[in-house]
PDB file of C-alpha atoms and ligand atoms in Angstrom:
ATOM      1  CA  MET A   1     105.383 107.037  59.902  1.00  0.00           C
ATOM      2  CA  LEU A   2     105.748 103.869  61.853  1.00  0.00           C
ATOM      3  CA  PRO A   3     102.690 101.996  63.060  1.00  0.00           C
ATOM      4  CA  THR A   4     101.212 102.590  66.896  1.00  0.00           C
ATOM      5  CA  LEU A   5     100.729  99.889  69.352  1.00  0.00           C
ATOM      6  CA  ALA A   6      97.413 100.080  70.602  1.00  0.00           C
ATOM      7  CA  ILE A   7      96.225  98.135  73.818  1.00  0.00           C
ATOM      8  CA  ASP A   8      92.661  97.897  75.090  1.00  0.00           C
ATOM      9  CA  ILE A   9      92.325  96.519  78.683  1.00  0.00           C
ATOM     10  CA  GLY A  10      88.972  95.889  79.293  1.00  0.00           C
ATOM     11  CA  GLY A  11      86.536  93.918  81.714  1.00  0.00           C
ATOM     12  CA  THR A  12      86.494  90.883  79.714  1.00  0.00           C
ATOM     13  CA  LYS A  13      89.044  90.886  77.237  1.00  0.00           C
ATOM     14  CA  ILE A  14      92.972  92.358  76.253  1.00  0.00           C
ATOM     15  CA  LEU A  15      93.589  93.387  72.780  1.00  0.00           C
ATOM     16  CA  GLY A  16      96.735  94.435  71.620  1.00  0.00           C
ATOM     17  CA  ALA A  17      96.998  95.577  68.160  1.00  0.00           C
ATOM     18  CA  LEU A  18      99.635  97.002  65.635  1.00  0.00           C
ATOM     19  CA  VAL A  19      97.706 100.287  64.144  1.00  0.00           C
ATOM     20  CA  GLN A  20      98.343 102.347  60.733  1.00  0.00           C
ATOM     21  CA  GLY A  21      95.501 105.110  60.526  1.00  0.00           C
ATOM     22  CA  LYS A  22      92.390 103.038  60.080  1.00  0.00           C
ATOM     23  CA  GLU A  23      93.769  99.901  59.580  1.00  0.00           C
ATOM     24  CA  VAL A  24      94.572  96.980  62.176  1.00  0.00           C
ATOM     25  CA  LEU A  25      97.627  95.581  60.677  1.00  0.00           C
ATOM     26  CA  ALA A  26      97.718  92.668  63.442  1.00  0.00           C
ATOM     27  CA  SER A  27      96.272  91.998  66.608  1.00  0.00           C
ATOM     28  CA  HIS A  28      95.781  89.425  69.567  1.00  0.00           C
ATOM     29  CA  THR A  29      93.252  89.016  72.007  1.00  0.00           C
ATOM     30  CA  VAL A  30      93.290  87.184  75.449  1.00  0.00           C
ATOM     31  CA  ALA A  31      90.434  87.153  78.114  1.00  0.00           C
ATOM     32  CA  THR A  32      91.391  89.389  81.283  1.00  0.00           C
ATOM     33  CA  ALA A  33      92.207  87.504  84.247  1.00  0.00           C
ATOM     34  CA  ARG A  34      89.673  89.059  86.402  1.00  0.00           C
ATOM     35  CA  SER A  35      91.299  87.907  89.708  1.00  0.00           C
ATOM     36  CA  ASP A  36      94.742  89.245  88.842  1.00  0.00           C
ATOM     37  CA  GLY A  37      95.764  93.201  88.911  1.00  0.00           C
ATOM     38  CA  PRO A  38      97.097  96.163  86.735  1.00  0.00           C
ATOM     39  CA  ASP A  39     100.635  94.504  86.869  1.00  0.00           C
ATOM     40  CA  ASP A  40      99.404  91.181  85.267  1.00  0.00           C
ATOM     41  CA  TRP A  41      97.282  92.838  82.552  1.00  0.00           C
ATOM     42  CA  ILE A  42     100.052  95.213  81.590  1.00  0.00           C
ATOM     43  CA  ALA A  43     101.991  91.971  81.506  1.00  0.00           C
ATOM     44  CA  GLN A  44      99.526  90.091  79.564  1.00  0.00           C
ATOM     45  CA  ALA A  45      99.481  93.010  76.840  1.00  0.00           C
ATOM     46  CA  ALA A  46     103.251  93.301  76.503  1.00  0.00           C
ATOM     47  CA  GLU A  47     103.246  89.517  75.762  1.00  0.00           C
ATOM     48  CA  LEU A  48     100.720  89.913  73.034  1.00  0.00           C
ATOM     49  CA  ALA A  49     102.871  92.889  71.702  1.00  0.00           C
ATOM     50  CA  SER A  50     106.099  91.023  72.093  1.00  0.00           C
ATOM     51  CA  GLY A  51     106.605  90.087  68.616  1.00  0.00           C
ATOM     52  CA  TRP A  52     106.206  93.728  67.533  1.00  0.00           C
ATOM     53  CA  ARG A  53     108.976  95.064  69.243  1.00  0.00           C
ATOM     54  CA  GLY A  54     110.718  97.811  67.181  1.00  0.00           C
ATOM     55  CA  ASP A  55     107.920  98.022  64.890  1.00  0.00           C
ATOM     56  CA  TYR A  56     106.178 101.144  66.375  1.00  0.00           C
ATOM     57  CA  ALA A  57     107.051 104.757  67.276  1.00  0.00           C
ATOM     58  CA  ARG A  58     104.454 105.257  70.235  1.00  0.00           C
ATOM     59  CA  CYS A  59     101.643 103.517  71.939  1.00  0.00           C
ATOM     60  CA  GLY A  60      98.182 103.987  73.021  1.00  0.00           C
ATOM     61  CA  VAL A  61      96.395 102.379  75.901  1.00  0.00           C
ATOM     62  CA  THR A  62      92.804 102.413  76.698  1.00  0.00           C
ATOM     63  CA  VAL A  63      91.415 101.298  79.578  1.00  0.00           C
ATOM     64  CA  THR A  64      87.972 100.182  81.773  1.00  0.00           C
ATOM     65  CA  GLY A  65      88.190 102.612  84.249  1.00  0.00           C
ATOM     66  CA  ALA A  66      88.847 106.280  84.789  1.00  0.00           C
ATOM     67  CA  VAL A  67      92.258 107.744  83.961  1.00  0.00           C
ATOM     68  CA  HIS A  68      93.467 111.021  84.918  1.00  0.00           C
ATOM     69  CA  ASN A  69      97.132 112.539  85.320  1.00  0.00           C
ATOM     70  CA  GLY A  70      98.309 109.196  84.270  1.00  0.00           C
ATOM     71  CA  LEU A  71      96.694 107.316  87.095  1.00  0.00           C
ATOM     72  CA  TRP A  72      94.326 104.397  86.792  1.00  0.00           C
ATOM     73  CA  SER A  73      91.299 103.923  89.040  1.00  0.00           C
ATOM     74  CA  ALA A  74      87.743 102.146  88.979  1.00  0.00           C
ATOM     75  CA  MET A  75      84.612 103.391  88.730  1.00  0.00           C
ATOM     76  CA  ASN A  76      82.847 100.656  89.615  1.00  0.00           C
ATOM     77  CA  PRO A  77      85.270  97.642  90.667  1.00  0.00           C
ATOM     78  CA  LYS A  78      82.551  94.802  89.722  1.00  0.00           C
ATOM     79  CA  THR A  79      83.623  95.764  86.011  1.00  0.00           C
ATOM     80  CA  LEU A  80      87.253  95.545  86.747  1.00  0.00           C
ATOM     81  CA  ASN A  81      88.874  95.865  90.291  1.00  0.00           C
ATOM     82  CA  ILE A  82      91.663  98.694  89.922  1.00  0.00           C
ATOM     83  CA  PRO A  83      92.861  99.209  93.508  1.00  0.00           C
ATOM     84  CA  GLY A  84      93.371 102.673  94.182  1.00  0.00           C
ATOM     85  CA  LYS A  85      95.031 104.860  91.983  1.00  0.00           C
ATOM     86  CA  TYR A  86      97.265 102.766  89.631  1.00  0.00           C
ATOM     87  CA  PRO A  87     100.445 104.770  88.229  1.00  0.00           C
ATOM     88  CA  LEU A  88      99.383 103.634  84.624  1.00  0.00           C
ATOM     89  CA  ALA A  89     101.273 105.969  82.987  1.00  0.00           C
ATOM     90  CA  GLN A  90     104.723 105.063  84.583  1.00  0.00           C
ATOM     91  CA  ARG A  91     104.268 101.276  83.943  1.00  0.00           C
ATOM     92  CA  VAL A  92     103.111 101.848  80.528  1.00  0.00           C
ATOM     93  CA  SER A  93     106.618 103.832  79.691  1.00  0.00           C
ATOM     94  CA  SER A  94     108.408 101.667  81.345  1.00  0.00           C
ATOM     95  CA  VAL A  95     106.804  98.458  79.890  1.00  0.00           C
ATOM     96  CA  PHE A  96     106.932  99.729  75.963  1.00  0.00           C
ATOM     97  CA  ASP A  97     109.762 102.215  76.299  1.00  0.00           C
ATOM     98  CA  VAL A  98     107.961 104.698  73.801  1.00  0.00           C
ATOM     99  CA  PRO A  99     105.745 107.848  74.394  1.00  0.00           C
ATOM    100  CA  ALA A 100     102.277 106.305  75.621  1.00  0.00           C
ATOM    101  CA  THR A 101      98.700 108.174  75.149  1.00  0.00           C
ATOM    102  CA  LEU A 102      96.489 106.853  78.074  1.00  0.00           C
ATOM    103  CA  CYS A 103      92.323 107.273  77.905  1.00  0.00           C
ATOM    104  CA  ASN A 104      89.380 105.382  79.049  1.00  0.00           C
ATOM    105  CA  ASP A 105      88.057 102.485  77.016  1.00  0.00           C
ATOM    106  CA  ALA A 106      84.888 103.877  76.156  1.00  0.00           C
ATOM    107  CA  GLN A 107      86.080 107.399  75.106  1.00  0.00           C
ATOM    108  CA  ALA A 108      88.558 105.792  72.783  1.00  0.00           C
ATOM    109  CA  ALA A 109      85.952 103.995  71.416  1.00  0.00           C
ATOM    110  CA  ALA A 110      83.859 106.990  70.567  1.00  0.00           C
ATOM    111  CA  TRP A 111      86.902 108.726  69.108  1.00  0.00           C
ATOM    112  CA  GLY A 112      87.287 105.679  66.630  1.00  0.00           C
ATOM    113  CA  GLU A 113      83.872 105.846  65.847  1.00  0.00           C
ATOM    114  CA  TYR A 114      83.912 109.161  65.048  1.00  0.00           C
ATOM    115  CA  CYS A 115      87.029 109.206  62.904  1.00  0.00           C
ATOM    116  CA  PHE A 116      86.966 106.009  61.118  1.00  0.00           C
ATOM    117  CA  GLY A 117      83.196 104.320  61.705  1.00  0.00           C
ATOM    118  CA  ALA A 118      79.458 105.137  61.952  1.00  0.00           C
ATOM    119  CA  GLY A 119      80.060 108.705  63.422  1.00  0.00           C
ATOM    120  CA  ASN A 120      81.594 109.680  60.217  1.00  0.00           C
ATOM    121  CA  HIS A 121      82.842 113.090  61.447  1.00  0.00           C
ATOM    122  CA  LYS A 122      79.527 113.971  63.062  1.00  0.00           C
ATOM    123  CA  ASP A 123      78.959 114.532  66.631  1.00  0.00           C
ATOM    124  CA  LEU A 124      78.370 111.383  68.430  1.00  0.00           C
ATOM    125  CA  VAL A 125      77.602 109.756  71.716  1.00  0.00           C
ATOM    126  CA  PHE A 126      79.160 106.176  72.106  1.00  0.00           C
ATOM    127  CA  LEU A 127      77.840 103.548  73.799  1.00  0.00           C
ATOM    128  CA  THR A 128      79.266 100.212  75.073  1.00  0.00           C
ATOM    129  CA  ILE A 129      76.943  97.193  76.292  1.00  0.00           C
ATOM    130  CA  SER A 130      79.557  95.235  77.587  1.00  0.00           C
ATOM    131  CA  THR A 131      80.934  93.887  80.984  1.00  0.00           C
ATOM    132  CA  GLY A 132      79.900  97.226  82.314  1.00  0.00           C
ATOM    133  CA  ILE A 133      78.162 100.029  80.386  1.00  0.00           C
ATOM    134  CA  GLY A 134      80.639 102.839  78.879  1.00  0.00           C
ATOM    135  CA  GLY A 135      79.951 105.864  77.256  1.00  0.00           C
ATOM    136  CA  GLY A 136      81.821 108.575  75.518  1.00  0.00           C
ATOM    137  CA  ALA A 137      80.905 111.723  73.382  1.00  0.00           C
ATOM    138  CA  VAL A 138      82.674 113.963  70.737  1.00  0.00           C
ATOM    139  CA  VAL A 139      81.005 117.277  70.813  1.00  0.00           C
ATOM    140  CA  ASN A 140      82.012 120.075  68.765  1.00  0.00           C
ATOM    141  CA  GLY A 141      84.583 118.065  66.937  1.00  0.00           C
ATOM    142  CA  LYS A 142      86.241 117.423  70.463  1.00  0.00           C
ATOM    143  CA  LEU A 143      86.526 114.206  72.498  1.00  0.00           C
ATOM    144  CA  LEU A 144      84.493 114.820  75.810  1.00  0.00           C
ATOM    145  CA  GLN A 145      86.923 113.821  78.681  1.00  0.00           C
ATOM    146  CA  GLY A 146      86.040 116.264  81.578  1.00  0.00           C
ATOM    147  CA  GLN A 147      88.315 118.081  84.133  1.00  0.00           C
ATOM    148  CA  SER A 148      88.870 114.307  85.807  1.00  0.00           C
ATOM    149  CA  GLY A 149      89.130 112.257  82.825  1.00  0.00           C
ATOM    150  CA  ILE A 150      85.491 110.942  83.777  1.00  0.00           C
ATOM    151  CA  GLY A 151      83.341 112.704  80.981  1.00  0.00           C
ATOM    152  CA  GLY A 152      80.793 109.844  79.569  1.00  0.00           C
ATOM    153  CA  HIS A 153      80.845 107.544  82.465  1.00  0.00           C
ATOM    154  CA  PHE A 154      76.773 106.675  81.636  1.00  0.00           C
ATOM    155  CA  GLY A 155      76.888 103.321  83.092  1.00  0.00           C
ATOM    156  CA  LEU A 156      77.420 104.952  86.611  1.00  0.00           C
ATOM    157  CA  LEU A 157      74.451 107.217  86.380  1.00  0.00           C
ATOM    158  CA  LEU A 158      71.850 106.744  89.327  1.00  0.00           C
ATOM    159  CA  SER A 159      68.272 105.657  89.078  1.00  0.00           C
ATOM    160  CA  GLU A 160      65.850 106.908  90.989  1.00  0.00           C
ATOM    161  CA  ASP A 161      66.272 103.811  93.413  1.00  0.00           C
ATOM    162  CA  GLY A 162      70.210 104.811  94.054  1.00  0.00           C
ATOM    163  CA  SER A 163      70.697 101.785  91.754  1.00  0.00           C
ATOM    164  CA  VAL A 164      73.870 102.088  88.916  1.00  0.00           C
ATOM    165  CA  LEU A 165      72.494 101.895  85.724  1.00  0.00           C
ATOM    166  CA  GLU A 166      75.267  99.622  84.838  1.00  0.00           C
ATOM    167  CA  ASP A 167      74.381  97.208  87.552  1.00  0.00           C
ATOM    168  CA  THR A 168      70.835  96.983  86.184  1.00  0.00           C
ATOM    169  CA  ALA A 169      71.284  96.618  82.655  1.00  0.00           C
ATOM    170  CA  SER A 170      75.140  95.502  81.506  1.00  0.00           C
ATOM    171  CA  GLY A 171      76.450  92.069  80.867  1.00  0.00           C
ATOM    172  CA  ASN A 172      77.371  91.242  84.143  1.00  0.00           C
ATOM    173  CA  TRP A 173      73.825  92.315  85.406  1.00  0.00           C
ATOM    174  CA  ILE A 174      72.460  89.477  82.515  1.00  0.00           C
ATOM    175  CA  ALA A 175      74.865  86.938  83.338  1.00  0.00           C
ATOM    176  CA  ALA A 176      73.915  87.825  87.423  1.00  0.00           C
ATOM    177  CA  GLU A 177      70.503  87.694  86.839  1.00  0.00           C
ATOM    178  CA  ALA A 178      69.962  84.845  84.537  1.00  0.00           C
ATOM    179  CA  LYS A 179      72.030  82.452  87.266  1.00  0.00           C
ATOM    180  CA  ARG A 180      69.263  83.742  89.737  1.00  0.00           C
ATOM    181  CA  ILE A 181      66.450  82.682  87.740  1.00  0.00           C
ATOM    182  CA  GLY A 182      68.677  79.251  87.043  1.00  0.00           C
ATOM    183  CA  LEU A 183      70.010  79.841  83.517  1.00  0.00           C
ATOM    184  CA  SER A 184      73.476  78.891  83.224  1.00  0.00           C
ATOM    185  CA  GLY A 185      76.502  80.972  81.715  1.00  0.00           C
ATOM    186  CA  GLN A 186      77.559  84.848  80.622  1.00  0.00           C
ATOM    187  CA  ALA A 187      75.563  87.152  78.461  1.00  0.00           C
ATOM    188  CA  PRO A 188      76.235  85.591  75.052  1.00  0.00           C
ATOM    189  CA  GLU A 189      74.630  82.021  76.805  1.00  0.00           C
ATOM    190  CA  VAL A 190      71.375  84.198  77.758  1.00  0.00           C
ATOM    191  CA  PHE A 191      71.262  85.295  74.030  1.00  0.00           C
ATOM    192  CA  ALA A 192      71.433  81.837  72.624  1.00  0.00           C
ATOM    193  CA  ALA A 193      68.703  80.606  75.147  1.00  0.00           C
ATOM    194  CA  ALA A 194      66.364  83.449  74.102  1.00  0.00           C
ATOM    195  CA  ALA A 195      66.868  82.587  70.486  1.00  0.00           C
ATOM    196  CA  LYS A 196      65.955  79.129  71.041  1.00  0.00           C
ATOM    197  CA  GLY A 197      62.782  80.400  72.671  1.00  0.00           C
ATOM    198  CA  ASN A 198      63.578  80.762  76.729  1.00  0.00           C
ATOM    199  CA  VAL A 199      61.242  83.481  77.697  1.00  0.00           C
ATOM    200  CA  GLN A 200      62.678  84.258  80.962  1.00  0.00           C
ATOM    201  CA  ALA A 201      66.311  85.145  78.752  1.00  0.00           C
ATOM    202  CA  ASP A 202      64.230  87.063  76.452  1.00  0.00           C
ATOM    203  CA  GLU A 203      62.537  89.268  79.252  1.00  0.00           C
ATOM    204  CA  LEU A 204      66.330  89.723  80.862  1.00  0.00           C
ATOM    205  CA  ILE A 205      67.332  90.961  77.504  1.00  0.00           C
ATOM    206  CA  ASP A 206      64.371  93.338  76.779  1.00  0.00           C
ATOM    207  CA  GLU A 207      64.724  94.907  80.297  1.00  0.00           C
ATOM    208  CA  SER A 208      68.274  95.643  79.655  1.00  0.00           C
ATOM    209  CA  ALA A 209      67.073  97.266  75.992  1.00  0.00           C
ATOM    210  CA  ALA A 210      64.711  99.074  77.960  1.00  0.00           C
ATOM    211  CA  ARG A 211      66.946 100.783  80.382  1.00  0.00           C
ATOM    212  CA  ILE A 212      69.099 101.581  77.248  1.00  0.00           C
ATOM    213  CA  ALA A 213      66.194 103.138  75.091  1.00  0.00           C
ATOM    214  CA  ARG A 214      65.903 105.254  78.611  1.00  0.00           C
ATOM    215  CA  LEU A 215      69.453 106.297  78.679  1.00  0.00           C
ATOM    216  CA  CYS A 216      69.502 107.045  74.742  1.00  0.00           C
ATOM    217  CA  HIS A 217      66.367 109.424  75.160  1.00  0.00           C
ATOM    218  CA  ASN A 218      67.984 110.994  78.159  1.00  0.00           C
ATOM    219  CA  LEU A 219      71.483 111.317  75.980  1.00  0.00           C
ATOM    220  CA  GLN A 220      69.872 112.883  73.243  1.00  0.00           C
ATOM    221  CA  LEU A 221      68.225 115.587  75.107  1.00  0.00           C
ATOM    222  CA  ILE A 222      71.615 116.435  77.022  1.00  0.00           C
ATOM    223  CA  PHE A 223      73.828 116.099  73.663  1.00  0.00           C
ATOM    224  CA  ASP A 224      71.523 116.263  70.522  1.00  0.00           C
ATOM    225  CA  PRO A 225      74.072 114.217  68.708  1.00  0.00           C
ATOM    226  CA  ALA A 226      73.682 113.261  64.973  1.00  0.00           C
ATOM    227  CA  VAL A 227      73.929 109.688  65.907  1.00  0.00           C
ATOM    228  CA  ILE A 228      74.199 107.245  69.123  1.00  0.00           C
ATOM    229  CA  VAL A 229      76.611 104.587  68.341  1.00  0.00           C
ATOM    230  CA  ILE A 230      76.180 101.394  69.982  1.00  0.00           C
ATOM    231  CA  GLY A 231      79.276  98.966  70.752  1.00  0.00           C
ATOM    232  CA  GLY A 232      79.938  96.058  72.945  1.00  0.00           C
ATOM    233  CA  GLY A 233      79.528  92.319  73.146  1.00  0.00           C
ATOM    234  CA  VAL A 234      75.857  92.906  74.312  1.00  0.00           C
ATOM    235  CA  GLY A 235      75.300  96.202  72.310  1.00  0.00           C
ATOM    236  CA  LEU A 236      76.105  94.048  68.795  1.00  0.00           C
ATOM    237  CA  ALA A 237      74.439  90.995  69.874  1.00  0.00           C
ATOM    238  CA  PRO A 238      72.013  89.908  67.617  1.00  0.00           C
ATOM    239  CA  GLY A 239      68.615  91.500  67.939  1.00  0.00           C
ATOM    240  CA  TYR A 240      69.604  94.121  70.702  1.00  0.00           C
ATOM    241  CA  LEU A 241      69.878  96.913  68.691  1.00  0.00           C
ATOM    242  CA  PRO A 242      66.594  96.584  66.883  1.00  0.00           C
ATOM    243  CA  ARG A 243      65.002  95.913  70.395  1.00  0.00           C
ATOM    244  CA  VAL A 244      66.441  99.464  71.702  1.00  0.00           C
ATOM    245  CA  GLN A 245      65.244 101.122  68.339  1.00  0.00           C
ATOM    246  CA  THR A 246      61.573  99.546  69.082  1.00  0.00           C
ATOM    247  CA  LYS A 247      61.443 100.713  72.520  1.00  0.00           C
ATOM    248  CA  LEU A 248      63.012 104.265  71.406  1.00  0.00           C
ATOM    249  CA  LYS A 249      59.772 104.626  69.004  1.00  0.00           C
ATOM    250  CA  THR A 250      57.370 105.302  72.157  1.00  0.00           C
ATOM    251  CA  LEU A 251      59.576 108.450  72.136  1.00  0.00           C
ATOM    252  CA  PRO A 252      58.334 111.961  70.487  1.00  0.00           C
ATOM    253  CA  ASP A 253      59.895 111.994  66.704  1.00  0.00           C
ATOM    254  CA  ARG A 254      61.077 114.970  67.014  1.00  0.00           C
ATOM    255  CA  ILE A 255      63.676 113.812  70.163  1.00  0.00           C
ATOM    256  CA  SER A 256      63.975 110.133  68.741  1.00  0.00           C
ATOM    257  CA  SER A 257      67.560 109.277  68.480  1.00  0.00           C
ATOM    258  CA  THR A 258      69.349 107.807  65.070  1.00  0.00           C
ATOM    259  CA  LEU A 259      70.921 105.136  66.456  1.00  0.00           C
ATOM    260  CA  ALA A 260      73.679 102.969  64.594  1.00  0.00           C
ATOM    261  CA  ARG A 261      75.991  99.945  65.236  1.00  0.00           C
ATOM    262  CA  ALA A 262      79.825 100.338  66.106  1.00  0.00           C
ATOM    263  CA  ALA A 263      81.239  99.909  62.421  1.00  0.00           C
ATOM    264  CA  LEU A 264      84.445  99.045  64.036  1.00  0.00           C
ATOM    265  CA  GLY A 265      83.099  96.612  66.449  1.00  0.00           C
ATOM    266  CA  ALA A 266      85.612  95.342  68.986  1.00  0.00           C
ATOM    267  CA  ASN A 267      88.513  97.394  67.160  1.00  0.00           C
ATOM    268  CA  ALA A 268      87.235 100.996  67.991  1.00  0.00           C
ATOM    269  CA  GLY A 269      88.928 101.091  71.171  1.00  0.00           C
ATOM    270  CA  VAL A 270      92.498 100.403  69.565  1.00  0.00           C
ATOM    271  CA  LEU A 271      91.710 102.633  66.885  1.00  0.00           C
ATOM    272  CA  GLY A 272      90.682 105.630  68.754  1.00  0.00           C
ATOM    273  CA  ILE A 273      93.603 105.260  71.026  1.00  0.00           C
ATOM    274  CA  ALA A 274      95.963 104.989  67.991  1.00  0.00           C
ATOM    275  CA  ALA A 275      94.300 108.091  66.038  1.00  0.00           C
ATOM    276  CA  LEU A 276      94.735 109.998  69.688  1.00  0.00           C
ATOM    277  CA  ALA A 277      98.275 109.206  70.065  1.00  0.00           C
ATOM    278  CA  ASN A 278      98.874 110.334  66.589  1.00  0.00           C
ATOM    279  CA  LEU A 279      97.046 113.607  67.757  1.00  0.00           C
ATOM    280  CA  GLN A 280      99.295 113.811  70.755  1.00  0.00           C
ATOM    281  CA  THR A 281     102.229 113.383  68.459  1.00  0.00           C
ATOM    282  CA  THR A 282     101.467 115.452  66.091  1.00  0.00           C
ATOM    283  CA  HIS A 283     100.373 118.287  68.369  1.00  0.00           C
ATOM    284  CA  GLY A 284     102.374 117.470  71.299  1.00  0.00           C
ATOM    285  CA  ASP A 285      99.599 118.268  73.578  1.00  0.00           C
TER     286      ASP A 285
HETATM  287  C1  BMX B 301      82.141 100.830  83.831  1.00  0.00           C
HETATM  288  C2  BMX B 301      83.787 101.745  84.039  1.00  0.00           C
HETATM  289  C3  BMX B 301      83.847 102.223  82.690  1.00  0.00           C
HETATM  290  C4  BMX B 301      83.612 101.572  81.600  1.00  0.00           C
HETATM  291  C5  BMX B 301      82.379 100.785  81.807  1.00  0.00           C
HETATM  292  C6  BMX B 301      82.680  99.530  80.215  1.00  0.00           C
HETATM  293  C7  BMX B 301      85.236 100.541  85.788  1.00  0.00           C
HETATM  294  C8  BMX B 301      86.419  99.675  85.712  1.00  0.00           C
HETATM  295  N1  BMX B 301      84.984 100.543  84.245  1.00  0.00           N
HETATM  296  O1  BMX B 301      81.078 101.367  83.854  1.00  0.00           O
HETATM  297  O2  BMX B 301      85.298 103.049  82.917  1.00  0.00           O
HETATM  298  O3  BMX B 301      84.209 102.424  80.549  1.00  0.00           O
HETATM  299  O4  BMX B 301      82.031  99.799  82.864  1.00  0.00           O
HETATM  300  O5  BMX B 301      83.685  98.696  80.608  1.00  0.00           O
HETATM  301  O6  BMX B 301      85.263 101.269  86.307  1.00  0.00           O
HETATM  302  P1  BMX B 301      83.756  97.368  79.677  1.00  0.00           P
HETATM  303  O7  BMX B 301      85.374  96.736  80.294  1.00  0.00           O
HETATM  304  O8  BMX B 301      82.821  96.633  79.941  1.00  0.00           O
HETATM  305  O9  BMX B 301      84.042  98.144  78.516  1.00  0.00           O
END
């Protein structure tokens, strides 16, 4: 069977890959030009894939934001500003000229980790702590997408004070808080400063980890998954997962979660959407 073209459009980067089963045969990455718009991001993806024309039979496109009935919209414009409801299915079909499967990025990554990664075909919850906070869940062996495609959007959960979780714990939040206290750079630079002993940077990361630990506690009670898989640039940053695990230890053992690093790393989304595209081809659903 010909490989699948898999595209992952996130708030920070666009990844294009040629995928066969659990193998990424080739891939290219480019930074998401955040001030551009969906037409430009799809054009960037097409440029990444230009060397593979004729080498794929179908494509899967996974994006930050909600996808429903072929339309792409932002749940949180601060993560990536997709104006209105963008006709993603129509645009992808005309640019790549093969059957297309579309899905939210964290849902696709959840499926990838279920099929080929840390989930090992056991029910799981997936969390990406990245530009925003994305999520997905596989329940009774099926990917939870919901009636309007937003199943798993845990980053949009409301806190007591009405704030949105990802605006108080994501990579964007870490960077914004760092700037507010006079530290420069994005989340990676804040982790580097903490590693060099900067107490304020360490406290920011710890605050994010504490909020994610509380989220894991709540998700365990809702889904009771075999494992909560953590991915994303922040989620996979050195020392972050142990901080979450330490904070989870304050919960009663019988409901504490088993946490695991995303085994597929940055490839979870492209491997997941390619698997979903193959399922669609096989079952025609
Ligand atoms: C936001 C939302 C989710 C996404 C998550 C992580 C938008 C544009 N995105 O909660 O759909 O899964 O961020 O996004 O509303 P990432 O770009 O950090 O992977």
